[in-house]
mmCIF file of C-alpha atoms in Angstrom:
data_model
loop_
_atom_site.group_PDB
_atom_site.id
_atom_site.type_symbol
_atom_site.label_atom_id
_atom_site.label_comp_id
_atom_site.label_asym_id
_atom_site.label_seq_id
_atom_site.Cartn_x
_atom_site.Cartn_y
_atom_site.Cartn_z
ATOM 1 C CA UNK A 724 4.943 -5.301 -10.983
ATOM 2 C CA UNK A 725 1.374 -7.005 -10.471
ATOM 3 C CA UNK A 726 0.248 -3.900 -9.687
ATOM 4 C CA UNK A 727 -1.840 -2.023 -12.772
ATOM 5 C CA UNK A 728 -0.654 1.201 -12.323
ATOM 6 C CA UNK A 729 2.642 0.572 -10.744
ATOM 7 C CA UNK A 730 5.921 1.997 -11.782
ATOM 8 C CA UNK A 731 9.435 2.129 -10.033
ATOM 9 C CA UNK A 732 10.032 5.298 -7.795
ATOM 10 C CA UNK A 733 11.161 7.485 -10.399
ATOM 11 C CA UNK A 734 10.308 10.750 -12.283
ATOM 12 C CA UNK A 735 6.373 10.766 -12.607
ATOM 13 C CA UNK A 736 5.346 8.138 -9.915
ATOM 14 C CA UNK A 737 3.136 9.105 -7.230
ATOM 15 C CA UNK A 738 4.527 8.711 -4.070
ATOM 16 C CA UNK A 739 2.011 10.424 -1.614
ATOM 17 C CA UNK A 740 -1.376 10.607 -1.602
ATOM 18 C CA UNK A 741 -4.284 12.485 0.197
ATOM 19 C CA UNK A 742 -8.017 11.712 -0.092
ATOM 20 C CA UNK A 743 -10.742 14.321 1.354
ATOM 21 C CA UNK A 744 -12.682 11.566 3.407
ATOM 22 C CA UNK A 745 -15.865 13.634 2.394
ATOM 23 C CA UNK A 746 -15.722 14.728 -1.436
ATOM 24 C CA UNK A 747 -13.289 11.568 -2.234
ATOM 25 C CA UNK A 748 -11.183 14.062 -4.046
ATOM 26 C CA UNK A 749 -7.232 13.192 -4.396
ATOM 27 C CA UNK A 750 -4.080 15.167 -4.645
ATOM 28 C CA UNK A 751 -0.892 13.388 -5.220
ATOM 29 C CA UNK A 752 2.766 14.446 -4.356
ATOM 30 C CA UNK A 753 4.633 13.124 -7.471
ATOM 31 C CA UNK A 754 8.329 12.497 -7.578
ATOM 32 C CA UNK A 755 10.015 15.354 -9.801
ATOM 33 C CA UNK A 756 7.039 17.891 -9.640
ATOM 34 C CA UNK A 757 5.490 16.448 -12.989
ATOM 35 C CA UNK A 758 2.195 14.803 -14.221
ATOM 36 C CA UNK A 759 2.053 11.556 -12.619
ATOM 37 C CA UNK A 760 2.685 8.652 -14.773
ATOM 38 C CA UNK A 761 2.029 5.832 -12.248
ATOM 39 C CA UNK A 762 2.297 4.813 -8.636
ATOM 40 C CA UNK A 763 5.491 3.237 -6.947
ATOM 41 C CA UNK A 764 5.055 1.075 -3.979
ATOM 42 C CA UNK A 765 5.398 4.018 -1.416
ATOM 43 C CA UNK A 766 2.619 5.610 -3.121
ATOM 44 C CA UNK A 767 0.341 2.338 -3.443
ATOM 45 C CA UNK A 768 0.400 1.746 0.471
ATOM 46 C CA UNK A 769 0.298 5.632 1.173
ATOM 47 C CA UNK A 770 -2.967 5.551 -1.098
ATOM 48 C CA UNK A 771 -4.196 2.672 0.444
ATOM 49 C CA UNK A 772 -3.739 4.299 3.996
ATOM 50 C CA UNK A 773 -5.792 7.026 2.610
ATOM 51 C CA UNK A 774 -8.579 4.897 1.179
ATOM 52 C CA UNK A 775 -8.726 2.992 4.640
ATOM 53 C CA UNK A 776 -8.982 6.248 6.549
ATOM 54 C CA UNK A 777 -11.611 7.741 4.109
ATOM 55 C CA UNK A 778 -13.693 4.799 4.820
ATOM 56 C CA UNK A 779 -13.679 3.935 1.082
ATOM 57 C CA UNK A 780 -11.783 0.250 1.844
ATOM 58 C CA UNK A 781 -13.159 -2.198 4.480
ATOM 59 C CA UNK A 782 -10.939 -3.954 6.251
ATOM 60 C CA UNK A 783 -11.037 -6.765 3.833
ATOM 61 C CA UNK A 784 -9.412 -4.248 1.133
ATOM 62 C CA UNK A 785 -12.806 -4.365 -0.855
ATOM 63 C CA UNK A 786 -13.937 -1.021 -2.397
ATOM 64 C CA UNK A 787 -17.333 -0.074 -0.570
ATOM 65 C CA UNK A 788 -20.303 1.189 -2.881
ATOM 66 C CA UNK A 789 -20.074 4.763 -2.710
ATOM 67 C CA UNK A 790 -21.779 7.408 -4.781
ATOM 68 C CA UNK A 791 -19.099 8.820 -6.205
ATOM 69 C CA UNK A 792 -17.493 9.119 -10.012
ATOM 70 C CA UNK A 793 -14.032 8.294 -8.537
ATOM 71 C CA UNK A 794 -15.590 4.651 -7.677
ATOM 72 C CA UNK A 795 -16.162 2.286 -10.922
ATOM 73 C CA UNK A 796 -16.253 -1.342 -12.152
ATOM 74 C CA UNK A 797 -13.154 -2.329 -14.026
ATOM 75 C CA UNK A 798 -11.389 -5.212 -15.437
ATOM 76 C CA UNK A 799 -10.205 -6.651 -12.160
ATOM 77 C CA UNK A 800 -13.113 -5.639 -9.889
ATOM 78 C CA UNK A 801 -13.962 -2.002 -8.146
ATOM 79 C CA UNK A 802 -11.343 0.444 -8.750
ATOM 80 C CA UNK A 803 -10.861 4.175 -7.246
ATOM 81 C CA UNK A 804 -9.670 6.758 -9.715
ATOM 82 C CA UNK A 805 -6.667 8.596 -8.061
ATOM 83 C CA UNK A 806 -5.882 10.917 -11.300
ATOM 84 C CA UNK A 807 -7.823 10.730 -14.293
ATOM 85 C CA UNK A 808 -5.907 10.427 -17.994
ATOM 86 C CA UNK A 809 -6.112 14.180 -18.731
ATOM 87 C CA UNK A 810 -4.665 15.370 -15.383
ATOM 88 C CA UNK A 811 -1.715 12.722 -15.950
ATOM 89 C CA UNK A 812 1.045 11.823 -18.431
ATOM 90 C CA UNK A 813 -0.505 8.284 -18.803
ATOM 91 C CA UNK A 814 -2.936 7.369 -21.548
ATOM 92 C CA UNK A 815 -5.200 5.852 -18.951
ATOM 93 C CA UNK A 816 -6.678 7.024 -15.855
ATOM 94 C CA UNK A 817 -4.408 5.964 -12.937
ATOM 95 C CA UNK A 818 -6.316 4.055 -10.778
ATOM 96 C CA UNK A 819 -6.288 1.377 -7.501
ATOM 97 C CA UNK A 820 -8.206 -1.756 -8.281
ATOM 98 C CA UNK A 821 -9.157 -4.218 -6.111
ATOM 99 C CA UNK A 822 -6.904 -6.845 -7.384
ATOM 100 C CA UNK A 823 -4.060 -4.370 -6.569
ATOM 101 C CA UNK A 824 -5.020 -4.388 -2.714
ATOM 102 C CA UNK A 825 -4.994 -8.299 -3.220
ATOM 103 C CA UNK A 826 -1.697 -8.381 -4.603
ATOM 104 C CA UNK A 827 -0.344 -5.842 -1.506
ATOM 105 C CA UNK A 828 -2.176 -8.193 0.702
ATOM 106 C CA UNK A 829 -0.141 -11.241 -0.605
ATOM 107 C CA UNK A 830 3.060 -9.499 -0.422
ATOM 108 C CA UNK A 831 2.552 -8.277 3.175
ATOM 109 C CA UNK A 832 1.793 -12.004 4.302
ATOM 110 C CA UNK A 833 4.856 -13.061 2.396
ATOM 111 C CA UNK A 834 7.453 -10.774 3.937
ATOM 112 C CA UNK A 835 6.233 -11.716 7.326
ATOM 113 C CA UNK A 836 6.173 -15.583 6.363
ATOM 114 C CA UNK A 837 9.867 -15.218 4.918
ATOM 115 C CA UNK A 838 11.131 -13.274 8.284
ATOM 116 C CA UNK A 839 9.087 -15.857 10.716
ATOM 117 C CA UNK A 840 11.165 -18.646 8.888
ATOM 118 C CA UNK A 841 14.437 -16.892 8.632
ATOM 119 C CA UNK A 842 14.042 -16.110 12.482
ATOM 120 C CA UNK A 843 13.141 -19.839 13.170
ATOM 121 C CA UNK A 844 16.177 -20.962 11.012
ATOM 122 C CA UNK A 845 18.743 -19.060 12.990
ATOM 123 C CA UNK A 846 17.177 -20.161 16.565
ATOM 124 C CA UNK A 847 15.801 -16.861 17.181
ATOM 125 C CA UNK A 848 12.575 -16.268 18.435
ATOM 126 C CA UNK A 849 10.517 -13.623 16.239
ATOM 127 C CA UNK A 850 9.905 -11.692 19.707
ATOM 128 C CA UNK A 851 13.758 -11.384 20.090
ATOM 129 C CA UNK A 852 14.330 -9.632 17.215
ATOM 130 C CA UNK A 853 14.348 -5.773 17.719
ATOM 131 C CA UNK A 854 14.677 -4.747 14.051
ATOM 132 C CA UNK A 855 14.312 -6.239 10.492
ATOM 133 C CA UNK A 856 16.031 -4.231 8.136
ATOM 134 C CA UNK A 857 14.189 -4.495 4.586
ATOM 135 C CA UNK A 858 16.393 -3.089 1.369
ATOM 136 C CA UNK A 859 14.501 -2.154 -1.674
ATOM 137 C CA UNK A 860 12.791 0.828 -3.212
ATOM 138 C CA UNK A 861 10.772 1.611 -0.585
ATOM 139 C CA UNK A 862 12.509 4.281 0.851
ATOM 140 C CA UNK A 863 9.860 7.153 -0.034
ATOM 141 C CA UNK A 864 7.564 4.987 2.473
ATOM 142 C CA UNK A 865 6.176 7.537 5.074
ATOM 143 C CA UNK A 866 6.580 5.920 8.715
ATOM 144 C CA UNK A 867 3.169 6.909 9.596
ATOM 145 C CA UNK A 868 1.937 4.492 6.816
ATOM 146 C CA UNK A 869 3.847 1.469 7.956
ATOM 147 C CA UNK A 870 0.610 0.307 10.061
ATOM 148 C CA UNK A 871 -1.305 -0.203 6.925
ATOM 149 C CA UNK A 872 1.149 -3.038 6.167
ATOM 150 C CA UNK A 873 0.617 -4.320 9.940
ATOM 151 C CA UNK A 874 -2.950 -3.783 10.644
ATOM 152 C CA UNK A 875 -4.974 -1.774 7.873
ATOM 153 C CA UNK A 876 -6.157 -4.883 5.928
ATOM 154 C CA UNK A 877 -6.314 -8.403 7.318
ATOM 155 C CA UNK A 878 -5.095 -11.130 5.408
ATOM 156 C CA UNK A 879 -6.059 -14.764 4.824
ATOM 157 C CA UNK A 880 -4.958 -15.958 7.925
ATOM 158 C CA UNK A 881 -5.799 -14.069 11.603
ATOM 159 C CA UNK A 882 -2.282 -15.406 12.587
ATOM 160 C CA UNK A 883 -0.580 -13.686 9.955
ATOM 161 C CA UNK A 884 -2.469 -10.593 10.516
ATOM 162 C CA UNK A 885 -2.201 -10.331 14.457
ATOM 163 C CA UNK A 886 1.845 -11.408 13.763
ATOM 164 C CA UNK A 887 1.988 -8.429 11.454
ATOM 165 C CA UNK A 888 0.869 -6.077 13.636
ATOM 166 C CA UNK A 889 3.457 -6.558 16.265
ATOM 167 C CA UNK A 890 6.048 -6.755 13.474
ATOM 168 C CA UNK A 891 5.372 -3.776 11.241
ATOM 169 C CA UNK A 892 7.100 -2.049 14.183
ATOM 170 C CA UNK A 893 10.489 -3.865 13.819
ATOM 171 C CA UNK A 894 10.799 -3.009 10.081
ATOM 172 C CA UNK A 895 13.236 -0.519 8.951
ATOM 173 C CA UNK A 896 13.270 0.097 5.438
ATOM 174 C CA UNK A 897 16.592 1.193 4.534
ATOM 175 C CA UNK A 898 16.100 1.993 0.918
ATOM 176 C CA UNK A 899 18.528 0.512 -2.021
ATOM 177 C CA UNK A 900 21.349 -1.433 -0.903
ATOM 178 C CA UNK A 901 23.075 -2.749 -3.516
ATOM 179 C CA UNK A 902 26.833 -3.573 -3.261
#
């Protein structure tokens, strides 16, 4: 998945996260109401929104140097410990790393670019499109968290970041739509 603790939205996946902005303690909702095993895509987006809200992340997606045992140096840069190994069904702590955040930033830029190219290809200006339907496993993405895709984290190009702010409200996640 390219995400250190990533997994599909299945039993054991963290889908929703709350982070206390004073203590930085986290609480997680887990699919199947079992001990967490990893984080699904919706869980990553929810966790990043909470990390931004708690001011753990700066706008570039870097983890701030805050004195808390939840933040540590890992093999891929700083990381935030969502769930310790003792409170999970994983053999390791469940973390969000700076590399995970970079991967999400690249993915959101790729989605925006693809939809922008598609709209140009069919001869419709991006602004005239009311909704883009996105199929996949993000059915657990809470609407209040969609803004993290658009404006929460800046991307490498300002044009993509500003375009995503307009773009994010045109997205309708429809879940898995296989034939």
